[in-house]
Coordinates of C-alpha atoms and ligand atoms in Angstrom, one line a residue:
M230 CA 0.5 -39.5 0.4
T231 CA 1.3 -37.2 3.2
V232 CA 4.7 -35.2 3.1
Q233 CA 6.5 -34.8 6.2
R234 CA 7.3 -31.7 6.9
N235 CA 10.2 -29.7 9.2
L236 CA 7.9 -28.3 11.4
D237 CA 11.2 -27.1 13.5
L238 CA 12.5 -25.0 10.8
R239 CA 13.1 -21.0 12.0
F240 CA 11.1 -18.3 10.6
V241 CA 11.3 -14.7 11.0
V242 CA 8.3 -12.4 9.7
I243 CA 9.6 -8.9 9.5
G244 CA 7.0 -6.4 9.8
A245 CA 3.4 -6.8 12.0
G246 CA 1.3 -4.8 9.2
M247 CA -1.7 -6.6 6.9
S248 CA 0.8 -9.0 5.3
G249 CA 2.8 -10.0 8.4
I250 CA -0.1 -10.8 10.3
L251 CA -1.1 -12.9 7.4
A252 CA 2.2 -15.0 6.9
S253 CA 2.2 -15.5 10.6
I254 CA -1.3 -16.7 11.0
R255 CA -0.4 -19.0 8.3
L256 CA 3.0 -20.3 9.4
R257 CA 1.4 -21.1 12.6
E258 CA -1.5 -22.5 11.0
A259 CA 0.9 -24.9 8.9
G260 CA 2.1 -26.4 12.3
Y261 CA 5.6 -24.7 12.2
R262 CA 6.7 -24.1 15.7
N263 CA 9.6 -21.5 15.4
V264 CA 8.0 -18.4 13.9
V265 CA 8.7 -15.1 15.4
L266 CA 7.1 -11.9 14.4
L267 CA 9.2 -8.6 14.6
E268 CA 7.9 -5.1 14.6
K269 CA 9.5 -2.0 14.9
A270 CA 6.6 0.0 16.3
D271 CA 4.5 -1.0 19.7
T272 CA 1.6 -2.4 18.0
V273 CA 0.4 -4.1 15.2
G274 CA -1.3 -2.7 12.2
G275 CA 1.0 -0.9 9.9
T276 CA -0.1 1.7 7.5
W277 CA -3.3 1.7 9.5
R278 CA -1.4 1.8 12.5
E279 CA 0.8 4.8 11.4
N280 CA -2.1 7.2 9.7
R281 CA -4.3 8.5 12.0
Y282 CA -5.2 11.5 10.3
P283 CA -8.9 13.2 10.2
G284 CA -10.9 11.6 7.5
L285 CA -8.5 8.3 6.8
N286 CA -10.8 5.6 5.4
C287 CA -10.0 2.9 3.0
D288 CA -11.2 3.4 -0.6
V289 CA -11.7 -0.4 -1.0
P290 CA -14.5 -1.7 -0.1
A291 CA -14.4 -3.1 3.6
H292 CA -15.6 -6.4 3.1
A293 CA -13.2 -6.7 0.5
Y294 CA -10.5 -5.3 2.4
T295 CA -10.3 -8.6 4.9
Y296 CA -8.6 -11.4 5.1
S297 CA -10.6 -14.3 3.5
F298 CA -10.3 -16.5 6.3
A299 CA -11.6 -13.7 8.9
P300 CA -14.5 -11.9 7.9
N301 CA -15.9 -9.2 9.8
A302 CA -19.4 -8.5 10.0
E303 CA -19.0 -5.5 12.0
W304 CA -18.0 -3.2 9.3
S305 CA -19.8 0.0 9.8
S306 CA -19.6 1.0 6.5
Y307 CA -19.1 -0.1 2.5
L308 CA -15.6 1.8 3.2
A309 CA -14.3 1.5 6.5
P310 CA -12.7 4.2 8.4
G311 CA -9.2 3.7 9.0
P312 CA -9.5 3.3 13.4
E313 CA -12.1 0.3 12.3
I314 CA -9.3 -1.1 10.5
Q315 CA -6.6 -0.6 13.0
D316 CA -9.5 -2.3 15.5
Y317 CA -9.8 -5.3 13.2
F318 CA -6.0 -6.3 12.8
E319 CA -5.8 -6.0 16.3
D320 CA -8.5 -8.1 17.0
V321 CA -7.1 -10.6 14.3
T322 CA -3.9 -10.8 16.1
D323 CA -5.7 -11.5 19.4
R324 CA -7.8 -14.2 17.6
F325 CA -5.0 -15.9 16.0
G326 CA -2.7 -15.8 19.2
L327 CA -0.2 -13.7 17.3
R328 CA 1.0 -11.7 20.1
E329 CA 3.0 -14.4 21.7
I330 CA 5.1 -14.9 18.8
A331 CA 5.3 -10.7 18.1
H332 CA 8.2 -8.3 19.7
F333 CA 7.3 -4.8 19.4
G334 CA 9.9 -2.0 19.3
Q335 CA 12.2 -4.0 17.4
E336 CA 13.3 -2.4 14.2
V337 CA 15.4 -4.8 11.9
D338 CA 18.7 -3.2 11.4
S339 CA 20.4 -5.9 9.2
C340 CA 19.4 -9.5 7.8
T341 CA 22.5 -11.3 6.8
Y342 CA 22.7 -14.8 5.2
Q343 CA 25.9 -16.9 5.9
G344 CA 26.3 -20.5 5.6
G345 CA 22.9 -21.1 5.1
V346 CA 21.1 -19.4 7.7
W347 CA 20.2 -16.0 8.1
T348 CA 20.8 -13.4 11.2
I349 CA 18.3 -11.0 11.7
M350 CA 19.6 -8.0 14.2
T351 CA 17.2 -5.2 15.4
G352 CA 18.2 -1.8 16.8
A353 CA 17.0 -2.7 20.1
G354 CA 19.3 -5.6 20.5
M355 CA 18.0 -8.9 19.2
S356 CA 19.7 -11.2 17.5
I357 CA 17.8 -14.2 15.9
E358 CA 18.7 -16.6 13.6
A359 CA 16.3 -17.9 10.8
D360 CA 16.3 -20.6 8.0
V361 CA 13.6 -18.6 6.2
V362 CA 12.9 -14.6 6.2
I363 CA 9.6 -13.3 5.3
A364 CA 10.1 -9.6 4.5
A365 CA 6.6 -8.1 5.3
T366 CA 7.8 -4.4 5.7
G367 CA 5.2 -2.3 3.6
V368 CA 5.9 0.3 1.0
L369 CA 4.3 3.3 2.1
H370 CA 6.2 4.2 5.8
H371 CA 8.8 6.3 4.9
P372 CA 6.9 10.0 5.1
R373 CA 8.3 12.3 2.3
M374 CA 8.8 15.8 3.7
P375 CA 9.0 18.6 1.0
E376 CA 11.5 20.6 0.3
I377 CA 9.5 24.1 1.0
E378 CA 11.6 27.1 1.5
G379 CA 11.1 28.8 4.9
L380 CA 9.1 25.6 6.1
D381 CA 10.9 25.6 9.5
S382 CA 10.1 28.9 9.7
F383 CA 6.3 28.8 10.3
A384 CA 5.1 30.0 13.7
G385 CA 2.1 27.8 13.7
T386 CA 2.0 23.5 13.7
V387 CA 3.4 21.6 10.9
A388 CA 2.2 18.0 10.5
H389 CA 2.9 15.2 7.9
S390 CA -0.3 12.8 7.8
A391 CA 1.3 9.9 8.4
R392 CA 3.0 11.3 11.7
W393 CA -0.7 12.9 13.1
D394 CA -1.1 14.0 16.8
E395 CA -4.7 13.2 17.4
S396 CA -4.8 15.9 20.1
T397 CA -4.2 18.4 17.2
P398 CA -6.9 21.3 17.6
L399 CA -8.6 21.8 14.2
D400 CA -12.1 23.3 14.9
G401 CA -12.2 26.7 14.2
R402 CA -8.2 26.6 12.9
R403 CA -7.2 28.4 9.6
I404 CA -5.7 25.1 7.9
G405 CA -3.6 24.7 4.6
V406 CA -3.3 20.9 3.4
V407 CA -0.4 20.5 1.0
G408 CA -0.9 17.8 -1.5
S409 CA -4.0 16.2 -3.1
G410 CA -3.7 12.5 -3.3
S411 CA -5.5 10.3 -1.6
T412 CA -4.5 11.6 1.6
G413 CA -4.8 15.2 0.9
V414 CA -8.5 14.4 -0.5
Q415 CA -9.8 12.7 2.3
L416 CA -8.3 15.1 4.9
V417 CA -10.1 17.9 3.2
S418 CA -13.5 16.3 2.9
A419 CA -12.9 15.6 6.9
L420 CA -12.0 19.5 7.8
A421 CA -14.3 21.2 5.6
G422 CA -16.5 22.7 8.1
R423 CA -14.6 22.3 11.0
A424 CA -11.6 24.8 9.9
A425 CA -12.4 28.5 10.2
R426 CA -10.5 28.7 6.8
L427 CA -9.0 26.0 4.8
G428 CA -6.9 26.0 1.9
H429 CA -6.2 22.8 -0.6
F430 CA -2.7 23.4 -2.0
Q431 CA -2.6 21.4 -5.4
R432 CA 0.5 21.0 -7.6
S433 CA -1.3 18.9 -9.4
P434 CA -5.2 18.5 -9.6
Q435 CA -6.4 14.8 -9.6
W436 CA -9.0 12.8 -11.4
I437 CA -11.9 12.1 -8.8
M438 CA -13.7 8.9 -9.3
P439 CA -17.2 8.9 -7.2
M440 CA -17.5 5.9 -4.9
P441 CA -20.8 6.1 -2.8
N442 CA -20.0 5.3 0.7
I443 CA -23.1 3.8 2.8
P444 CA -23.1 3.0 6.0
Y445 CA -24.3 -0.5 7.3
T446 CA -27.5 -0.5 10.0
E447 CA -27.4 -2.8 12.8
E448 CA -30.1 -5.2 11.0
Q449 CA -27.7 -5.8 8.1
R450 CA -24.5 -6.5 10.7
E451 CA -26.9 -9.0 12.3
A452 CA -27.4 -10.6 9.0
F453 CA -24.2 -10.6 8.0
R454 CA -23.3 -12.4 11.5
R455 CA -25.8 -14.9 10.8
D456 CA -25.2 -15.6 7.4
P457 CA -21.2 -15.2 6.0
A458 CA -22.7 -15.6 2.8
L459 CA -24.2 -12.2 2.6
I460 CA -20.6 -11.0 3.1
D461 CA -18.8 -13.4 0.3
A462 CA -21.7 -11.6 -1.5
I463 CA -20.4 -8.0 -1.4
R464 CA -16.4 -9.3 -1.1
Y465 CA -17.1 -11.2 -4.6
D466 CA -19.8 -8.9 -6.0
P467 CA -19.4 -9.5 -9.7
E468 CA -20.0 -5.4 -10.2
Y469 CA -17.3 -4.9 -8.2
L470 CA -15.0 -7.4 -9.5
A471 CA -15.8 -6.3 -12.8
N472 CA -14.8 -2.8 -12.3
V473 CA -11.4 -4.1 -10.4
L474 CA -10.8 -6.3 -13.8
R475 CA -11.9 -3.4 -16.1
F476 CA -9.3 -0.7 -14.1
T477 CA -6.6 -3.4 -14.3
E478 CA -7.3 -4.1 -17.9
G479 CA -7.0 -0.2 -18.2
I480 CA -4.0 0.5 -16.3
I481 CA -1.9 -1.8 -18.9
K482 CA -3.6 -0.9 -22.0
P483 CA -4.2 3.1 -22.0
D484 CA -5.9 3.4 -25.5
S485 CA -8.4 0.6 -24.5
E486 CA -12.0 0.9 -24.1
E487 CA -11.6 -0.1 -20.5
M488 CA -9.7 3.2 -19.6
H489 CA -12.2 5.5 -21.9
I490 CA -14.7 4.2 -19.8
I491 CA -12.8 5.2 -17.0
E492 CA -11.8 8.4 -18.6
T493 CA -15.4 9.3 -19.2
I494 CA -16.7 8.7 -15.9
V495 CA -14.0 11.2 -13.9
R496 CA -14.5 13.3 -16.6
D497 CA -18.3 13.6 -16.3
N498 CA -18.0 13.5 -12.4
L499 CA -15.8 16.6 -12.7
E500 CA -18.1 18.2 -15.5
Q501 CA -21.6 17.8 -13.6
G502 CA -20.0 17.7 -9.9
V503 CA -18.8 21.2 -9.9
A504 CA -20.8 24.2 -10.8
D505 CA -18.5 27.0 -11.1
P506 CA -16.6 27.1 -14.3
V507 CA -13.9 28.7 -12.7
L508 CA -13.6 26.3 -9.8
R509 CA -14.1 23.5 -12.5
E510 CA -10.9 24.6 -14.8
R511 CA -8.6 24.9 -11.3
L512 CA -9.8 21.5 -10.5
R513 CA -9.3 20.1 -13.8
P514 CA -6.0 17.6 -14.4
N515 CA -3.6 18.1 -16.9
Y516 CA -2.7 14.4 -17.6
R517 CA -4.9 11.2 -18.2
A518 CA -6.8 9.5 -15.5
A519 CA -5.4 6.4 -13.4
C520 CA -1.7 7.9 -14.3
K521 CA -1.4 8.8 -10.7
R522 CA -3.8 6.7 -8.4
L523 CA -7.1 7.3 -8.9
I524 CA -8.7 9.1 -6.1
F525 CA -12.0 7.3 -5.1
S526 CA -14.4 9.7 -3.4
P527 CA -17.8 10.1 -1.9
D528 CA -17.9 13.7 -1.4
Y529 CA -14.7 16.0 -2.4
Y530 CA -16.3 18.0 -5.1
Q531 CA -19.6 18.5 -2.9
V532 CA -17.4 19.2 0.2
V533 CA -15.3 22.0 -1.8
Q534 CA -18.5 23.7 -2.8
Q535 CA -20.5 23.6 0.0
H536 CA -17.8 24.8 2.6
D537 CA -16.3 27.3 0.0
V538 CA -12.9 25.7 0.7
D539 CA -10.1 27.5 -0.9
I540 CA -8.4 25.2 -3.8
V541 CA -5.0 26.8 -4.7
V542 CA -3.2 25.7 -7.9
E543 CA -0.7 28.5 -7.9
G544 CA 2.6 27.1 -6.8
I545 CA 4.0 27.3 -3.1
E546 CA 6.9 30.0 -3.5
R547 CA 7.9 29.6 0.0
V548 CA 6.6 29.1 4.0
E549 CA 6.8 32.2 6.1
P550 CA 6.1 32.6 9.9
A551 CA 2.3 33.6 9.1
G552 CA 1.4 31.0 6.3
I553 CA 2.1 29.7 2.8
R554 CA 3.1 32.6 0.1
T555 CA 2.1 31.3 -3.4
S556 CA 3.6 32.2 -6.6
D557 CA 0.9 34.9 -7.4
G558 CA 2.2 36.8 -4.2
I559 CA -0.6 35.9 -1.9
L560 CA 0.2 35.0 1.7
H561 CA -2.6 32.4 2.7
E562 CA -2.5 32.9 6.7
L563 CA -2.4 29.6 8.4
D564 CA -2.2 28.2 12.0
L565 CA -1.7 24.6 11.1
I566 CA -0.3 23.3 7.8
I567 CA -0.6 19.5 7.0
L568 CA 1.7 17.9 4.8
A569 CA 0.0 15.1 2.8
T570 CA 3.1 15.1 0.5
G571 CA 3.2 11.4 0.3
F572 CA 6.2 8.7 0.8
H573 CA 9.5 7.4 -0.4
A574 CA 8.0 4.3 -1.8
D575 CA 11.0 2.9 -3.2
R576 CA 12.2 2.1 0.4
F577 CA 10.9 -1.4 1.1
I578 CA 12.7 -3.3 3.8
R579 CA 15.6 -0.1 3.8
P580 CA 17.2 1.2 5.5
A581 CA 18.0 -2.4 7.2
V582 CA 21.2 -3.4 5.5
V583 CA 20.2 -7.0 3.8
T584 CA 23.2 -9.4 2.8
G585 CA 22.8 -12.5 0.8
R586 CA 24.9 -15.1 -0.5
G587 CA 28.6 -14.1 -1.4
G588 CA 27.9 -10.6 0.4
V589 CA 25.7 -9.3 -2.4
S590 CA 23.6 -6.5 -0.5
I591 CA 20.1 -5.1 -1.3
D592 CA 21.6 -2.0 -2.1
E593 CA 23.6 -3.2 -4.8
M594 CA 20.6 -5.4 -6.3
W595 CA 18.5 -2.4 -6.4
R596 CA 21.1 0.4 -7.5
D597 CA 18.8 1.3 -10.3
H598 CA 15.5 0.3 -9.4
A599 CA 14.1 -2.0 -6.3
T600 CA 12.7 -5.1 -7.8
A601 CA 12.3 -8.6 -6.9
Y602 CA 11.3 -11.7 -9.0
N603 CA 7.4 -12.0 -9.3
A604 CA 7.9 -9.7 -6.2
I605 CA 8.9 -12.1 -4.4
S606 CA 12.3 -13.6 -4.7
L607 CA 16.0 -12.4 -5.3
P608 CA 19.1 -14.1 -6.5
N609 CA 21.5 -15.1 -3.8
F610 CA 18.8 -14.0 -1.2
P611 CA 18.2 -17.6 -0.5
N612 CA 14.8 -18.5 1.3
F613 CA 14.0 -14.9 1.6
F614 CA 10.7 -13.7 0.4
F615 CA 8.7 -10.2 0.0
L616 CA 5.1 -9.8 0.7
N617 CA 3.9 -6.7 -1.2
G618 CA 7.6 -6.1 -2.4
P619 CA 8.7 -4.2 -5.0
T620 CA 7.0 -4.8 -8.5
G621 CA 4.0 -5.9 -7.1
P622 CA 0.7 -5.1 -8.3
V623 CA -0.6 -1.9 -6.7
G624 CA -3.8 0.2 -7.7
N625 CA -7.3 0.9 -6.9
F626 CA -8.0 -2.7 -5.2
S627 CA -7.2 -4.8 -2.3
L628 CA -3.7 -5.4 -1.2
I629 CA -5.2 -8.1 1.2
D630 CA -6.1 -9.9 -2.0
V631 CA -2.6 -9.6 -3.7
A632 CA -1.0 -10.6 -0.1
E633 CA -3.1 -13.6 0.0
R634 CA -2.4 -14.8 -3.4
Q635 CA 1.5 -13.9 -3.0
W636 CA 1.3 -16.0 0.2
G637 CA -0.2 -18.8 -1.9
Y638 CA 3.1 -19.0 -4.0
I639 CA 5.3 -18.6 -1.2
E640 CA 3.7 -21.4 0.6
Q641 CA 4.9 -23.8 -2.5
L642 CA 8.5 -22.2 -2.8
L643 CA 8.2 -23.3 1.1
D644 CA 6.9 -27.0 0.6
R645 CA 10.0 -27.7 -1.2
V646 CA 12.4 -26.5 1.8
T647 CA 10.2 -27.8 4.5
S648 CA 9.6 -31.4 3.0
G649 CA 13.4 -31.5 2.8
E650 CA 13.6 -31.9 -1.2
C651 CA 16.0 -28.9 -0.8
A652 CA 17.4 -26.5 1.8
E653 CA 17.2 -23.6 -0.1
I654 CA 15.1 -21.9 -2.8
C655 CA 15.6 -18.5 -4.4
V656 CA 15.3 -17.3 -8.1
T657 CA 18.1 -17.9 -10.6
P658 CA 20.1 -14.6 -11.7
D659 CA 19.1 -15.4 -15.3
A660 CA 15.3 -15.8 -14.6
M661 CA 15.4 -12.6 -12.2
A662 CA 17.3 -10.6 -15.3
R663 CA 14.5 -11.8 -18.0
Y664 CA 11.6 -11.0 -15.4
D665 CA 13.1 -7.6 -14.7
E666 CA 13.7 -7.2 -18.3
A667 CA 10.0 -8.1 -19.7
R668 CA 8.6 -5.9 -16.6
T669 CA 10.4 -2.8 -17.1
E670 CA 9.5 -2.7 -20.9
A671 CA 5.7 -3.8 -20.1
A672 CA 5.9 -1.1 -17.8
K673 CA 6.9 1.5 -19.8
G674 CA 3.8 1.0 -21.5
T675 CA 1.3 1.7 -18.7
I676 CA -0.9 4.2 -17.8
F677 CA 1.6 5.2 -15.3
A678 CA 4.1 6.2 -17.8
S679 CA 1.5 8.5 -19.9
G680 CA 3.0 11.5 -18.4
C681 CA 2.8 12.4 -14.8
S682 CA 4.5 12.5 -11.7
S683 CA 3.7 9.7 -9.2
W684 CA 4.8 7.5 -6.3
Y685 CA 4.5 4.5 -8.9
L686 CA 7.3 6.1 -10.7
G687 CA 11.2 4.6 -10.0
K688 CA 14.0 7.1 -10.3
D689 CA 14.7 6.1 -13.9
G690 CA 11.2 7.2 -14.3
V691 CA 9.6 3.8 -15.0
P692 CA 6.8 2.5 -13.3
M693 CA 8.0 -0.1 -10.4
T694 CA 4.5 -1.9 -10.7
W695 CA 3.3 -4.9 -11.8
P696 CA 2.9 -4.3 -15.5
W697 CA 0.9 -7.0 -16.6
S698 CA -3.4 -7.7 -15.8
Y699 CA -4.5 -9.1 -12.7
G700 CA -5.4 -12.0 -14.0
R701 CA -2.1 -13.1 -15.1
F702 CA -0.4 -12.0 -11.4
A703 CA -3.1 -14.3 -10.2
E704 CA -2.5 -17.2 -12.5
V705 CA 1.4 -16.6 -12.1
M706 CA 0.9 -16.8 -8.3
A707 CA -1.1 -20.1 -8.3
K708 CA 1.6 -22.1 -9.7
P709 CA 5.5 -21.1 -9.4
D710 CA 7.4 -22.2 -12.1
F711 CA 10.1 -23.9 -10.5
A712 CA 12.4 -23.8 -13.6
D713 CA 13.2 -20.7 -12.6
F714 CA 14.1 -21.6 -9.1
E715 CA 17.5 -22.6 -8.1
M716 CA 17.2 -25.4 -5.0
V717 CA 20.3 -26.1 -3.0
A718 CA 20.3 -29.1 -1.6
A719 CA 22.9 -28.9 0.9
K720 CA 23.4 -25.7 2.4
L721 CA 26.1 -23.8 0.9
P722 CA 29.6 -22.4 2.7
A723 CA 28.7 -18.6 2.4
Ligands
NAP898 P1 0.7 10.9 -2.8 O1 -0.5 10.1 -3.6 O2 1.9 10.7 -3.3 O3 0.5 12.4 -3.1 C1 1.4 13.5 -3.0 C2 0.6 14.7 -2.9 O4 1.7 15.8 -2.5 C3 0.7 15.1 -4.2 O5 -0.6 15.8 -4.7 C4 2.0 15.7 -4.6 O6 1.9 16.6 -5.8 C5 2.0 16.6 -3.4 N1 3.3 17.3 -3.2 C6 4.4 16.5 -3.2 N2 5.2 17.0 -2.6 C7 5.1 18.6 -2.8 C8 5.7 19.7 -2.9 N3 7.0 20.0 -2.3 N4 5.0 20.7 -3.1 C9 3.5 20.3 -3.2 N5 3.2 19.6 -3.4 C10 3.8 18.3 -3.4 O7 0.7 10.5 -1.4 P2 -0.5 10.0 -0.3 O8 -1.7 11.0 -0.6 O9 -0.3 10.4 1.0 O10 -1.2 8.8 -1.3 C11 0.0 7.6 -1.4 C12 -0.5 6.4 -1.3 O11 -1.2 5.9 -0.2 C13 -2.1 6.1 -2.1 O12 -1.9 6.6 -3.6 C14 -2.5 5.2 -2.1 O13 -2.0 4.2 -2.4 C15 -2.5 5.1 -0.3 N6 -3.5 5.7 0.4 C16 -5.0 5.3 0.2 C17 -5.6 5.6 0.8 C18 -6.9 4.6 0.5 O14 -8.0 5.0 0.8 N7 -7.0 3.5 0.3 C19 -5.9 6.6 1.6 C20 -4.6 7.4 1.6 C21 -3.0 7.1 0.8 P3 2.1 15.9 -7.4 O15 1.2 15.1 -7.6 O16 2.3 17.3 -8.1 O17 3.3 15.5 -7.4

């Protein structure tokens, strides 16, 4: 039986990064005529548009970090460089005709629900009414500036990795990279050999998972063009998928065999990869592997040894006009300080003010921590859905796969609305509370809570992430439990 759907419903998708592009494509493919895509910046791409630092790449295999419906035979290597990924998103945007629905330079200030309608206002003065809002605003987009005494007094250049000016001179300069997350490690790998002196300031050294990055030859790319099954063979490579499963099992069971395998690999990498015992100890973390997001790097240990990179583990005392003074009294003279100090990861759609039914605000809902039922829905926020929102899976795997599964779930919720079965849908307060309690308890037992600081932790110290297996995530996303949802047949007064 063909279900009649209301194709005139009005959709606003907020954010033209990976998730917002996905939602827009899927909505247009389904035939909805009123889809508006709002983006604060001047083009698409999200994190790949914002991050332009030297050495940026994606440590997830390129063919797995690709939409399932838009394979790309052109990736230059197993792990794609950031600019290529940005080009991919620009290309997909063109191919699927999204520029006609996209409005750039439109940062959303507020979303307000009243009488069954969402009103979305932007800082640039747009005001749009919508029946459905998709919040695809990303996670890591509010750079965290460190509070380091004297930073303003530095006579050289200070740059955050996510606010990179590509004209910054690098060759022959004395450069300090602060931060040893994925960004800091990629920066150091790229700058070693170019800088006259390179210091890597590591408040917490990181465990490094070796990850070869092999370029694809033109012959291989030609083969991918002719036979997409070859691309699928990489995307669905059993060994890669087994590693992802092993990793996600290890995260939720810190004492499992899976986690011990991960620990063994990263420990062996350090023991065998770093020859000098003094340097090796400087690079040794004092917390468990995968407590912070694991660094996957093809060359970090090799690079810091070949190029005599200064690994500085003494704390930063202050910044002076000439450089960074560490707690051992040494002044590290520098021309450029790159802050690879991460992001405020609990913001999500904020600072936009989002107000649901009865005037409830997202800030109130998130007073203790950012959350959403199954990372998708909030009570009293009817027809308002997150993609890659709070409590979703994060880690060393493809967030495109996460978003596609989430979209499959949202589509099933939307079917109830667009078929006219109900006008509005959102999780019930009771189901939200049960989810949040169970999630919080489970999160306390994950490796992320095993005794380190990281952006995975909320301000209450509890990991903000999906705390169960990836298999469970896939199952939950495959079929919503509609008993947990409130479906309103007629529009309620605000
Ligand atoms: P991050 O993982 O949050 O790391 C921030 C680093 O800055 C940490 O080493 C932190 O030290 C240090 N730091 C912060 N404040 C400091 C201060 N006041 N003094 C000294 N050090 C300070 O940030 P990120 O490296 O930008 O990565 C964020 C996330 O982006 C990653 O986890 C990943 O999800 C994503 N990412 C992915 C890729 C990829 O290839 N897929 C690449 C880059 C980024 P502590 O550890 O001691 O706090």
